[in-house]
mmCIF file of C-alpha atoms and ligand atoms in Angstrom:
data_model
loop_
_atom_site.group_PDB
_atom_site.id
_atom_site.type_symbol
_atom_site.label_atom_id
_atom_site.label_comp_id
_atom_site.label_asym_id
_atom_site.label_seq_id
_atom_site.Cartn_x
_atom_site.Cartn_y
_atom_site.Cartn_z
ATOM 1 C CA UNK V 1 98.399 68.468 65.016
ATOM 2 C CA UNK V 2 98.381 68.653 61.233
ATOM 3 C CA UNK V 3 102.117 69.406 61.149
ATOM 4 C CA UNK V 4 102.888 66.566 63.530
ATOM 5 C CA UNK V 5 104.529 69.097 65.785
ATOM 6 C CA UNK V 6 103.690 69.481 69.428
ATOM 7 C CA UNK V 7 101.972 72.746 70.291
ATOM 8 C CA UNK V 8 103.134 74.863 73.207
ATOM 9 C CA UNK V 9 100.946 77.769 74.277
ATOM 10 C CA UNK V 10 102.677 80.501 76.291
ATOM 11 C CA UNK V 11 100.367 82.790 78.250
ATOM 12 C CA UNK V 12 101.859 86.149 79.174
ATOM 13 C CA UNK V 13 101.018 89.838 79.254
ATOM 14 C CA UNK V 14 102.985 92.990 78.628
ATOM 15 C CA UNK V 15 102.655 94.209 82.178
ATOM 16 C CA UNK V 16 106.314 94.498 83.164
ATOM 17 C CA UNK V 17 107.813 91.790 85.310
ATOM 18 C CA UNK V 18 109.888 90.552 82.411
ATOM 19 C CA UNK V 19 107.046 88.348 81.183
ATOM 20 C CA UNK V 20 107.668 89.057 77.515
ATOM 21 C CA UNK V 21 111.448 88.650 77.567
ATOM 22 C CA UNK V 22 111.153 85.413 79.574
ATOM 23 C CA UNK V 23 108.619 84.037 77.101
ATOM 24 C CA UNK V 24 110.766 84.970 74.113
ATOM 25 C CA UNK V 25 113.752 83.297 75.746
ATOM 26 C CA UNK V 26 111.851 80.032 76.264
ATOM 27 C CA UNK V 27 110.559 79.992 72.687
ATOM 28 C CA UNK V 28 114.076 80.596 71.418
ATOM 29 C CA UNK V 29 115.392 77.764 73.592
ATOM 30 C CA UNK V 30 112.664 75.357 72.389
ATOM 31 C CA UNK V 31 113.870 75.905 68.826
ATOM 32 C CA UNK V 32 117.519 75.467 69.735
ATOM 33 C CA UNK V 33 117.051 72.347 71.833
ATOM 34 C CA UNK V 34 114.481 70.748 69.526
ATOM 35 C CA UNK V 35 114.691 72.097 65.982
ATOM 36 C CA UNK V 36 111.448 71.742 63.970
ATOM 37 C CA UNK V 37 109.677 69.902 66.767
ATOM 38 C CA UNK V 38 107.392 72.422 68.424
ATOM 39 C CA UNK V 39 104.898 75.047 67.361
ATOM 40 C CA UNK V 40 105.194 77.749 69.978
ATOM 41 C CA UNK V 41 102.580 80.431 70.283
ATOM 42 C CA UNK V 42 102.427 83.323 72.688
ATOM 43 C CA UNK V 43 99.160 84.963 73.707
ATOM 44 C CA UNK V 44 98.877 88.238 75.608
ATOM 45 C CA UNK V 45 95.976 87.133 77.782
ATOM 46 C CA UNK V 46 94.966 90.633 78.825
ATOM 47 C CA UNK V 47 95.274 92.439 75.516
ATOM 48 C CA UNK V 48 93.997 89.660 73.257
ATOM 49 C CA UNK V 49 91.219 88.092 75.312
ATOM 50 C CA UNK V 50 89.985 89.892 78.404
ATOM 51 C CA UNK V 51 87.074 92.333 78.380
ATOM 52 C CA UNK V 52 87.643 96.038 79.010
ATOM 53 C CA UNK V 53 89.031 97.464 81.229
ATOM 54 C CA UNK V 54 91.281 94.460 81.945
ATOM 55 C CA UNK V 55 92.206 94.395 78.260
ATOM 56 C CA UNK V 56 93.993 97.698 78.748
ATOM 57 C CA UNK V 57 96.283 96.368 81.473
ATOM 58 C CA UNK V 58 99.397 96.568 79.252
ATOM 59 C CA UNK V 59 98.614 100.242 78.541
ATOM 60 C CA UNK V 60 97.657 101.061 82.125
ATOM 61 C CA UNK V 61 100.665 99.340 83.668
ATOM 62 C CA UNK V 62 103.441 101.849 82.840
ATOM 63 C CA UNK V 63 101.623 104.935 84.242
ATOM 64 C CA UNK V 64 100.415 102.886 87.213
ATOM 65 C CA UNK V 65 103.973 102.102 88.243
ATOM 66 C CA UNK V 66 104.510 105.840 88.697
ATOM 67 C CA UNK V 67 102.332 105.565 91.825
ATOM 68 C CA UNK V 68 104.206 102.821 93.652
ATOM 69 C CA UNK V 69 102.293 103.210 96.893
ATOM 70 C CA UNK V 70 98.945 102.545 95.202
ATOM 71 C CA UNK V 71 100.581 99.571 93.608
ATOM 72 C CA UNK V 72 101.820 98.342 96.964
ATOM 73 C CA UNK V 73 98.349 98.534 98.474
ATOM 74 C CA UNK V 74 96.688 96.540 95.714
ATOM 75 C CA UNK V 75 99.519 94.036 95.861
ATOM 76 C CA UNK V 76 99.210 93.536 99.598
ATOM 77 C CA UNK V 77 95.437 93.461 99.724
ATOM 78 C CA UNK V 78 95.317 90.648 97.180
ATOM 79 C CA UNK V 79 98.267 88.615 98.458
ATOM 80 C CA UNK V 80 97.880 85.727 100.901
ATOM 81 C CA UNK V 81 96.186 82.382 100.441
ATOM 82 C CA UNK V 82 92.646 83.345 101.454
ATOM 83 C CA UNK V 83 92.635 86.839 100.076
ATOM 84 C CA UNK V 84 93.879 85.818 96.662
ATOM 85 C CA UNK V 85 91.189 83.145 96.446
ATOM 86 C CA UNK V 86 88.512 85.660 97.412
ATOM 87 C CA UNK V 87 89.668 88.073 94.705
ATOM 88 C CA UNK V 88 89.684 85.338 92.097
ATOM 89 C CA UNK V 89 86.200 84.149 93.102
ATOM 90 C CA UNK V 90 85.026 87.695 92.639
ATOM 91 C CA UNK V 91 86.653 88.214 89.254
ATOM 92 C CA UNK V 92 86.217 84.791 87.712
ATOM 93 C CA UNK V 93 82.627 85.163 86.456
ATOM 94 C CA UNK V 94 83.747 88.336 84.741
ATOM 95 C CA UNK V 95 86.583 86.703 82.779
ATOM 96 C CA UNK V 96 85.286 83.110 82.518
ATOM 97 C CA UNK V 97 83.789 83.470 79.049
ATOM 98 C CA UNK V 98 86.956 85.102 77.653
ATOM 99 C CA UNK V 99 89.194 82.458 79.126
ATOM 100 C CA UNK V 100 86.987 79.709 77.699
ATOM 101 C CA UNK V 101 87.329 81.325 74.287
ATOM 102 C CA UNK V 102 91.106 81.536 74.717
ATOM 103 C CA UNK V 103 91.203 77.848 75.577
ATOM 104 C CA UNK V 104 88.998 76.900 72.617
ATOM 105 C CA UNK V 105 90.880 79.000 70.081
ATOM 106 C CA UNK V 106 94.359 77.881 71.079
ATOM 107 C CA UNK V 107 94.446 74.106 71.354
ATOM 108 C CA UNK V 108 97.795 72.988 72.719
ATOM 109 C CA UNK V 109 99.656 69.959 74.011
ATOM 110 C CA UNK V 110 100.949 71.955 76.937
ATOM 111 C CA UNK V 111 100.236 75.395 78.387
ATOM 112 C CA UNK V 112 103.005 77.428 79.975
ATOM 113 C CA UNK V 113 101.865 80.384 82.057
ATOM 114 C CA UNK V 114 104.333 83.215 82.555
ATOM 115 C CA UNK V 115 101.894 85.524 84.339
ATOM 116 C CA UNK V 116 100.543 85.355 87.890
ATOM 117 C CA UNK V 117 96.997 86.376 87.025
ATOM 118 C CA UNK V 118 96.120 83.671 84.516
ATOM 119 C CA UNK V 119 96.864 80.504 86.470
ATOM 120 C CA UNK V 120 93.697 79.955 88.452
ATOM 121 C CA UNK V 121 91.370 81.239 85.731
ATOM 122 C CA UNK V 122 92.888 78.862 83.200
ATOM 123 C CA UNK V 123 93.007 75.864 85.520
ATOM 124 C CA UNK V 124 89.382 76.386 86.515
ATOM 125 C CA UNK V 125 88.301 76.710 82.906
ATOM 126 C CA UNK V 126 89.848 73.455 81.793
ATOM 127 C CA UNK V 127 88.663 71.475 84.780
ATOM 128 C CA UNK V 128 87.039 68.789 82.659
ATOM 129 C CA UNK V 129 89.567 68.378 79.847
ATOM 130 C CA UNK V 130 92.864 69.401 81.332
ATOM 131 C CA UNK V 131 95.886 70.203 79.210
ATOM 132 C CA UNK V 132 99.248 69.797 80.988
ATOM 133 C CA UNK V 133 99.847 73.131 82.700
ATOM 134 C CA UNK V 134 103.130 74.613 83.799
ATOM 135 C CA UNK V 135 103.811 77.922 85.522
ATOM 136 C CA UNK V 136 107.126 79.715 85.077
ATOM 137 C CA UNK V 137 107.512 82.273 87.859
ATOM 138 C CA UNK V 138 109.357 85.466 86.920
ATOM 139 C CA UNK V 139 109.669 87.058 90.365
ATOM 140 C CA UNK V 140 112.852 86.111 92.158
ATOM 141 C CA UNK V 141 111.492 85.756 95.692
ATOM 142 C CA UNK V 142 108.382 87.693 96.695
ATOM 143 C CA UNK V 143 106.128 85.708 94.519
ATOM 144 C CA UNK V 144 102.500 86.757 94.820
ATOM 145 C CA UNK V 145 99.901 84.142 95.845
ATOM 146 C CA UNK V 146 98.337 84.485 92.382
ATOM 147 C CA UNK V 147 101.284 82.619 90.901
ATOM 148 C CA UNK V 148 100.480 79.437 92.776
ATOM 149 C CA UNK V 149 97.567 77.146 92.061
ATOM 150 C CA UNK V 150 97.974 73.616 93.312
ATOM 151 C CA UNK V 151 96.280 72.223 90.210
ATOM 152 C CA UNK V 152 99.306 73.210 88.110
ATOM 153 C CA UNK V 153 101.288 70.157 87.030
ATOM 154 C CA UNK V 154 104.585 71.894 87.546
ATOM 155 C CA UNK V 155 105.812 75.227 88.898
ATOM 156 C CA UNK V 156 109.259 76.418 87.824
ATOM 157 C CA UNK V 157 110.834 79.060 90.073
ATOM 158 C CA UNK V 158 114.077 81.041 89.817
ATOM 159 C CA UNK V 159 115.478 80.580 93.353
ATOM 160 C CA UNK V 160 115.374 78.323 96.420
ATOM 161 C CA UNK V 161 113.715 81.201 98.243
ATOM 162 C CA UNK V 162 110.862 81.273 95.727
ATOM 163 C CA UNK V 163 110.500 77.500 96.091
ATOM 164 C CA UNK V 164 109.820 77.962 99.809
ATOM 165 C CA UNK V 165 107.106 80.481 98.973
ATOM 166 C CA UNK V 166 105.516 78.110 96.452
ATOM 167 C CA UNK V 167 105.375 75.317 99.020
ATOM 168 C CA UNK V 168 103.994 77.684 101.631
ATOM 169 C CA UNK V 169 101.167 78.522 99.220
ATOM 170 C CA UNK V 170 100.275 74.860 98.861
ATOM 171 C CA UNK V 171 102.193 73.608 95.821
ATOM 172 C CA UNK V 172 103.319 70.034 96.567
ATOM 173 C CA UNK V 173 107.121 70.042 96.954
ATOM 174 C CA UNK V 174 107.432 67.446 94.209
ATOM 175 C CA UNK V 175 105.814 69.831 91.702
ATOM 176 C CA UNK V 176 108.239 72.712 92.243
ATOM 177 C CA UNK V 177 111.510 72.921 90.337
ATOM 178 C CA UNK V 178 114.215 75.517 90.920
ATOM 179 C CA UNK V 179 115.670 76.336 87.523
ATOM 180 C CA UNK V 180 116.161 80.063 87.023
ATOM 181 C CA UNK V 181 114.644 82.915 85.094
ATOM 182 C CA UNK V 182 114.764 82.269 81.342
ATOM 183 C CA UNK V 183 117.032 84.704 79.500
ATOM 184 C CA UNK V 184 118.015 85.014 75.849
ATOM 185 C CA UNK V 185 120.593 82.707 74.274
ATOM 186 C CA UNK V 186 122.879 85.612 73.494
ATOM 187 C CA UNK V 187 123.558 86.142 77.207
ATOM 188 C CA UNK V 188 124.592 82.501 77.528
ATOM 189 C CA UNK V 189 127.238 82.899 74.837
ATOM 190 C CA UNK V 190 128.850 86.265 75.495
ATOM 191 C CA UNK V 191 130.777 88.096 72.761
ATOM 192 C CA UNK V 192 134.360 86.883 72.452
ATOM 193 C CA UNK V 193 135.910 90.348 72.720
ATOM 194 C CA UNK V 194 133.991 92.921 74.762
ATOM 195 C CA UNK V 195 136.657 95.548 73.976
ATOM 196 C CA UNK V 196 135.770 95.309 70.291
ATOM 197 C CA UNK V 197 132.271 96.507 71.188
ATOM 198 C CA UNK V 198 133.755 99.420 73.161
ATOM 199 C CA UNK V 199 135.835 100.364 70.133
ATOM 200 C CA UNK V 200 132.872 100.142 67.778
ATOM 201 C CA UNK V 201 130.791 102.367 70.055
ATOM 202 C CA UNK V 202 133.615 104.780 70.774
ATOM 203 C CA UNK V 203 133.763 104.007 74.515
ATOM 204 C CA UNK V 204 137.169 104.454 76.122
ATOM 205 C CA UNK V 205 139.071 101.261 76.878
ATOM 206 C CA UNK V 206 140.891 102.636 79.914
ATOM 207 C CA UNK V 207 137.940 103.612 82.110
ATOM 208 C CA UNK V 208 135.396 101.464 83.942
ATOM 209 C CA UNK V 209 131.931 101.649 82.372
ATOM 210 C CA UNK V 210 128.857 102.396 84.488
ATOM 211 C CA UNK V 211 125.845 101.049 82.602
ATOM 212 C CA UNK V 212 122.521 102.643 83.558
ATOM 213 C CA UNK V 213 119.463 100.799 82.256
ATOM 214 C CA UNK V 214 115.993 102.199 82.810
ATOM 215 C CA UNK V 215 113.997 99.135 81.743
ATOM 216 C CA UNK V 216 112.097 98.568 78.515
ATOM 217 C CA UNK V 217 110.125 101.801 78.851
ATOM 218 C CA UNK V 218 112.839 103.804 80.571
ATOM 219 C CA UNK V 219 110.633 104.062 83.651
ATOM 220 C CA UNK V 220 111.631 105.174 87.126
ATOM 221 C CA UNK V 221 113.811 107.947 88.475
ATOM 222 C CA UNK V 222 116.616 107.295 86.028
ATOM 223 C CA UNK V 223 117.190 110.953 85.228
ATOM 224 C CA UNK V 224 117.955 111.886 88.837
ATOM 225 C CA UNK V 225 120.316 108.932 89.098
ATOM 226 C CA UNK V 226 122.274 109.853 85.975
ATOM 227 C CA UNK V 227 122.465 113.510 87.069
ATOM 228 C CA UNK V 228 123.813 112.558 90.478
ATOM 229 C CA UNK V 229 126.478 110.270 89.038
ATOM 230 C CA UNK V 230 127.574 112.970 86.610
ATOM 231 C CA UNK V 231 127.795 115.571 89.378
ATOM 232 C CA UNK V 232 130.013 113.237 91.399
ATOM 233 C CA UNK V 233 132.496 113.118 88.485
ATOM 234 C CA UNK V 234 133.671 109.543 88.950
ATOM 235 C CA UNK V 235 136.665 108.512 86.884
ATOM 236 C CA UNK V 236 134.538 106.377 84.592
ATOM 237 C CA UNK V 237 132.395 106.319 81.470
ATOM 238 C CA UNK V 238 128.620 106.506 81.856
ATOM 239 C CA UNK V 239 126.458 104.627 79.379
ATOM 240 C CA UNK V 240 122.703 105.228 79.670
ATOM 241 C CA UNK V 241 120.032 103.120 77.978
ATOM 242 C CA UNK V 242 116.722 104.937 78.007
ATOM 243 C CA UNK V 243 114.542 102.245 76.417
ATOM 244 C CA UNK V 244 111.664 103.697 74.430
ATOM 245 C CA UNK V 245 111.623 106.970 76.375
ATOM 246 C CA UNK V 246 112.827 109.540 73.825
ATOM 247 C CA UNK V 247 112.148 112.615 75.951
ATOM 248 C CA UNK V 248 114.440 111.179 78.617
ATOM 249 C CA UNK V 249 117.149 110.634 76.042
ATOM 250 C CA UNK V 250 117.035 114.277 75.030
ATOM 251 C CA UNK V 251 117.079 115.516 78.611
ATOM 252 C CA UNK V 252 120.107 113.362 79.392
ATOM 253 C CA UNK V 253 121.966 114.580 76.323
ATOM 254 C CA UNK V 254 121.403 118.152 77.494
ATOM 255 C CA UNK V 255 122.966 117.675 80.967
ATOM 256 C CA UNK V 256 126.104 119.677 81.852
ATOM 257 C CA UNK V 257 128.372 116.671 81.361
ATOM 258 C CA UNK V 258 131.545 116.222 83.402
ATOM 259 C CA UNK V 259 132.452 112.704 82.277
ATOM 260 C CA UNK V 260 132.643 110.583 79.116
ATOM 261 C CA UNK V 261 129.106 109.431 78.349
ATOM 262 C CA UNK V 262 127.021 107.699 75.690
ATOM 263 C CA UNK V 263 123.233 107.919 75.569
ATOM 264 C CA UNK V 264 121.130 105.305 73.804
ATOM 265 C CA UNK V 265 117.466 104.559 73.177
ATOM 266 C CA UNK V 266 116.085 101.032 73.072
ATOM 267 C CA UNK V 267 118.794 98.569 72.128
ATOM 268 C CA UNK V 268 118.643 95.022 70.858
ATOM 269 C CA UNK V 269 122.281 94.531 71.886
ATOM 270 C CA UNK V 270 121.896 94.266 75.634
ATOM 271 C CA UNK V 271 124.286 91.267 75.866
ATOM 272 C CA UNK V 272 127.040 93.306 74.205
ATOM 273 C CA UNK V 273 126.357 96.365 76.363
ATOM 274 C CA UNK V 274 126.532 94.292 79.524
ATOM 275 C CA UNK V 275 129.620 92.356 78.485
ATOM 276 C CA UNK V 276 131.450 95.614 77.783
ATOM 277 C CA UNK V 277 130.474 97.236 81.112
ATOM 278 C CA UNK V 278 131.778 97.023 84.684
ATOM 279 C CA UNK V 279 128.689 97.697 86.775
ATOM 280 C CA UNK V 280 124.953 97.925 86.228
ATOM 281 C CA UNK V 281 122.720 100.624 87.698
ATOM 282 C CA UNK V 282 119.072 99.724 87.172
ATOM 283 C CA UNK V 283 115.574 99.276 88.534
ATOM 284 C CA UNK V 284 114.539 95.943 90.021
ATOM 285 C CA UNK V 285 113.250 94.240 86.849
ATOM 286 C CA UNK V 286 113.822 90.485 87.103
ATOM 287 C CA UNK V 287 114.982 90.142 83.490
ATOM 288 C CA UNK V 288 117.633 92.841 83.645
ATOM 289 C CA UNK V 289 118.870 91.587 87.025
ATOM 290 C CA UNK V 290 119.206 87.996 85.787
ATOM 291 C CA UNK V 291 121.033 89.186 82.675
ATOM 292 C CA UNK V 292 123.338 91.278 84.873
ATOM 293 C CA UNK V 293 124.161 88.173 86.935
ATOM 294 C CA UNK V 294 125.136 86.286 83.794
ATOM 295 C CA UNK V 295 127.403 89.140 82.719
ATOM 296 C CA UNK V 296 128.942 89.124 86.226
ATOM 297 C CA UNK V 297 128.002 92.756 86.825
ATOM 298 C CA UNK V 298 127.822 94.268 90.308
ATOM 299 C CA UNK V 299 124.345 95.795 90.631
ATOM 300 C CA UNK V 300 123.082 99.080 91.996
ATOM 301 C CA UNK V 301 119.289 98.948 92.229
ATOM 302 C CA UNK V 302 117.725 102.391 92.494
ATOM 303 C CA UNK V 303 113.997 101.626 92.368
ATOM 304 C CA UNK V 304 111.508 98.818 92.620
ATOM 305 C CA UNK V 305 107.775 98.187 92.621
ATOM 306 C CA UNK V 306 106.824 97.647 96.260
ATOM 307 C CA UNK V 307 105.585 94.124 96.862
ATOM 308 C CA UNK V 308 106.237 92.518 93.506
ATOM 309 C CA UNK V 309 109.884 93.533 93.247
ATOM 310 C CA UNK V 310 110.924 93.690 96.919
ATOM 311 C CA UNK V 311 112.233 90.158 96.703
ATOM 312 C CA UNK V 312 114.355 90.900 93.659
ATOM 313 C CA UNK V 313 116.174 93.580 95.631
ATOM 314 C CA UNK V 314 116.444 91.420 98.735
ATOM 315 C CA UNK V 315 117.915 88.587 96.683
ATOM 316 C CA UNK V 316 120.581 90.787 95.069
ATOM 317 C CA UNK V 317 121.591 92.210 98.438
ATOM 318 C CA UNK V 318 121.550 88.838 100.271
ATOM 319 C CA UNK V 319 123.744 87.309 97.598
ATOM 320 C CA UNK V 320 126.169 90.268 97.886
ATOM 321 C CA UNK V 321 125.841 90.817 94.155
ATOM 322 C CA UNK V 322 124.846 94.429 94.611
ATOM 323 C CA UNK V 323 123.306 97.142 96.724
ATOM 324 C CA UNK V 324 119.911 98.761 97.237
ATOM 325 C CA UNK V 325 120.246 102.510 96.660
ATOM 326 C CA UNK V 326 116.837 104.186 96.620
ATOM 327 C CA UNK V 327 118.334 107.690 96.925
ATOM 328 C CA UNK V 328 120.613 109.165 94.235
ATOM 329 C CA UNK V 329 123.349 109.894 96.796
ATOM 330 C CA UNK V 330 123.357 106.188 97.712
ATOM 331 C CA UNK V 331 123.793 105.303 94.043
ATOM 332 C CA UNK V 332 126.732 107.687 93.909
ATOM 333 C CA UNK V 333 128.301 106.095 97.008
ATOM 334 C CA UNK V 334 128.091 102.596 95.537
ATOM 335 C CA UNK V 335 129.331 103.633 92.122
ATOM 336 C CA UNK V 336 132.208 105.590 93.623
ATOM 337 C CA UNK V 337 133.310 102.653 95.760
ATOM 338 C CA UNK V 338 133.322 100.285 92.808
ATOM 339 C CA UNK V 339 135.093 102.751 90.532
ATOM 340 C CA UNK V 340 137.815 103.466 93.088
ATOM 341 C CA UNK V 341 138.204 99.998 94.574
ATOM 342 C CA UNK V 342 138.641 97.358 91.870
ATOM 343 C CA UNK V 343 138.978 94.592 94.489
ATOM 344 C CA UNK V 344 135.547 95.386 95.949
ATOM 345 C CA UNK V 345 134.163 95.547 92.426
ATOM 346 C CA UNK V 346 135.690 92.181 91.616
ATOM 347 C CA UNK V 347 134.168 90.603 94.736
ATOM 348 C CA UNK V 348 130.685 91.847 93.832
ATOM 349 C CA UNK V 349 131.202 90.746 90.249
ATOM 350 C CA UNK V 350 132.071 87.221 91.355
ATOM 351 C CA UNK V 351 129.066 87.095 93.691
ATOM 352 C CA UNK V 352 126.873 88.181 90.818
ATOM 353 C CA UNK V 353 128.240 85.522 88.480
ATOM 354 C CA UNK V 354 127.817 82.856 91.176
ATOM 355 C CA UNK V 355 124.033 83.233 91.183
ATOM 356 C CA UNK V 356 123.760 83.429 87.387
ATOM 357 C CA UNK V 357 121.596 80.808 85.704
ATOM 358 C CA UNK V 358 122.472 81.175 82.030
ATOM 359 C CA UNK V 359 121.030 77.782 81.084
ATOM 360 C CA UNK V 360 117.575 78.309 82.589
ATOM 361 C CA UNK V 361 115.750 78.714 79.271
ATOM 362 C CA UNK V 362 117.416 75.605 77.829
ATOM 363 C CA UNK V 363 116.547 73.580 80.923
ATOM 364 C CA UNK V 364 112.943 74.745 80.860
ATOM 365 C CA UNK V 365 112.756 73.738 77.192
ATOM 366 C CA UNK V 366 113.892 70.249 78.240
ATOM 367 C CA UNK V 367 111.256 70.133 80.961
ATOM 368 C CA UNK V 368 108.484 71.208 78.578
ATOM 369 C CA UNK V 369 109.530 68.595 76.027
ATOM 370 C CA UNK V 370 109.714 65.939 78.685
ATOM 371 C CA UNK V 371 106.150 66.731 79.800
ATOM 372 C CA UNK V 372 104.757 66.134 76.306
ATOM 373 C CA UNK V 373 106.807 63.002 75.735
ATOM 374 C CA UNK V 374 109.454 64.437 73.418
ATOM 375 C CA UNK V 375 112.900 63.285 74.371
ATOM 376 C CA UNK V 376 116.026 64.920 73.131
ATOM 377 C CA UNK V 377 118.378 62.860 71.044
ATOM 378 C CA UNK V 378 121.836 62.576 72.608
ATOM 379 C CA UNK V 379 122.412 66.211 73.463
ATOM 380 C CA UNK V 380 124.684 67.928 71.026
ATOM 381 C CA UNK V 381 127.609 69.391 72.855
ATOM 382 C CA UNK V 382 126.919 73.112 73.146
HETATM 383 N N1 UDP I 1 115.777 95.598 77.253
HETATM 384 C C1 UDP I 1 116.311 95.609 75.971
HETATM 385 N N2 UDP I 1 116.688 96.800 75.426
HETATM 386 C C2 UDP I 1 116.553 97.981 76.085
HETATM 387 C C3 UDP I 1 116.015 97.968 77.388
HETATM 388 C C4 UDP I 1 115.635 96.754 77.954
HETATM 389 O O1 UDP I 1 116.465 94.568 75.337
HETATM 390 O O2 UDP I 1 116.906 99.008 75.514
HETATM 391 C C5 UDP I 1 115.365 94.289 77.814
HETATM 392 C C6 UDP I 1 116.214 93.839 78.983
HETATM 393 O O3 UDP I 1 117.422 93.269 78.506
HETATM 394 C C7 UDP I 1 115.267 92.850 79.670
HETATM 395 C C8 UDP I 1 113.880 93.430 79.396
HETATM 396 O O4 UDP I 1 114.059 94.384 78.342
HETATM 397 O O5 UDP I 1 115.364 91.574 79.048
HETATM 398 C C9 UDP I 1 113.277 94.125 80.609
HETATM 399 O O6 UDP I 1 112.838 93.165 81.509
HETATM 400 P P1 UDP I 1 112.834 93.414 83.085
HETATM 401 O O7 UDP I 1 112.293 92.186 83.717
HETATM 402 O O8 UDP I 1 114.157 93.867 83.550
HETATM 403 O O9 UDP I 1 111.871 94.657 83.300
HETATM 404 P P2 UDP I 1 110.307 94.873 83.034
HETATM 405 O O10 UDP I 1 109.782 93.743 82.182
HETATM 406 O O11 UDP I 1 109.697 94.905 84.397
HETATM 407 O O12 UDP I 1 110.291 96.196 82.327
#
């Protein structure tokens, strides 16, 4: 530690599941809670260290999600205590050397894993000289067996439901903490005047705003959903965020529009978009859902990855914060109800806000610091 700072190594991969945004949020929170105290580093385990073809996982992931049933099969066949161990035994020799190199090249005072597939490989590799190891789970409920290795010092989960799963998979109850999914600071401190953002973007003040977010890559059947809403002509504004999918943006612009609408590509202003909107129509990404909770938005979820994201949907529905609408006409039904019935919209909005965990990243930063013996000075009021 030449700088005298403690080193935190975050292991993630760009394979959806909100791993990158959760990692960024924790690094941001470390800096805010403990200025100039930690050196945080994030490593994409797949892209930076694993041999081909695993190295290409971040590139393979987006097209793979277009075949959800294949995804579901591989998810199910590897889930479960015994099965997941068998798969790992099979794969470990293949990745062992890479993981050893990762461990050697990135000395740290604590390792924080934000990806299900690295836990066991890492913990096996450092058997002899263990570094404190924490897992931060980014699935809301249906957390795959790969997330849980009992050798982890601590497992942070987003919900009580996920805690049950962790314990079922053998994590000692004392090593599981329910905190929440880490989200960016800017969601915690919403803009003072959401209407100012509407004005700046030219959105009408007098109509409810339906925000449609297709995820970072604009994946999923977003086009059909937007078309169906437009054809239903609700008395509302539609705002669509297409992520990095430019072709989708163009196709949406070219629709025969019946309602006020605004089409965007990838935005770095998601907190402002959410604060200025009245409902969120999206796929079941854990990051977007958690951010929607913080903004108190009723949710309409139109697609999910079977297995991995089933629990995210189930959680939203159980908490009455939104609805599952896999068919465009179901999206239209939900949107129409919330446009026409402000009381119903308000109820869903309150339910959404009730399950929000805006301080999760800050709390995880405290936990990380605590594990490496850094204690916060009297907390500044924030
Ligand atoms: N996002 C963003 N700008 C965009 C689209 C998405 O900042 O134009 C962010 C969004 O706020 C969320 C993340 O990208 O933090 C997507 O994470 P999520 O877990 O919802 O989906 P996945 O990682 O599975 O794509």
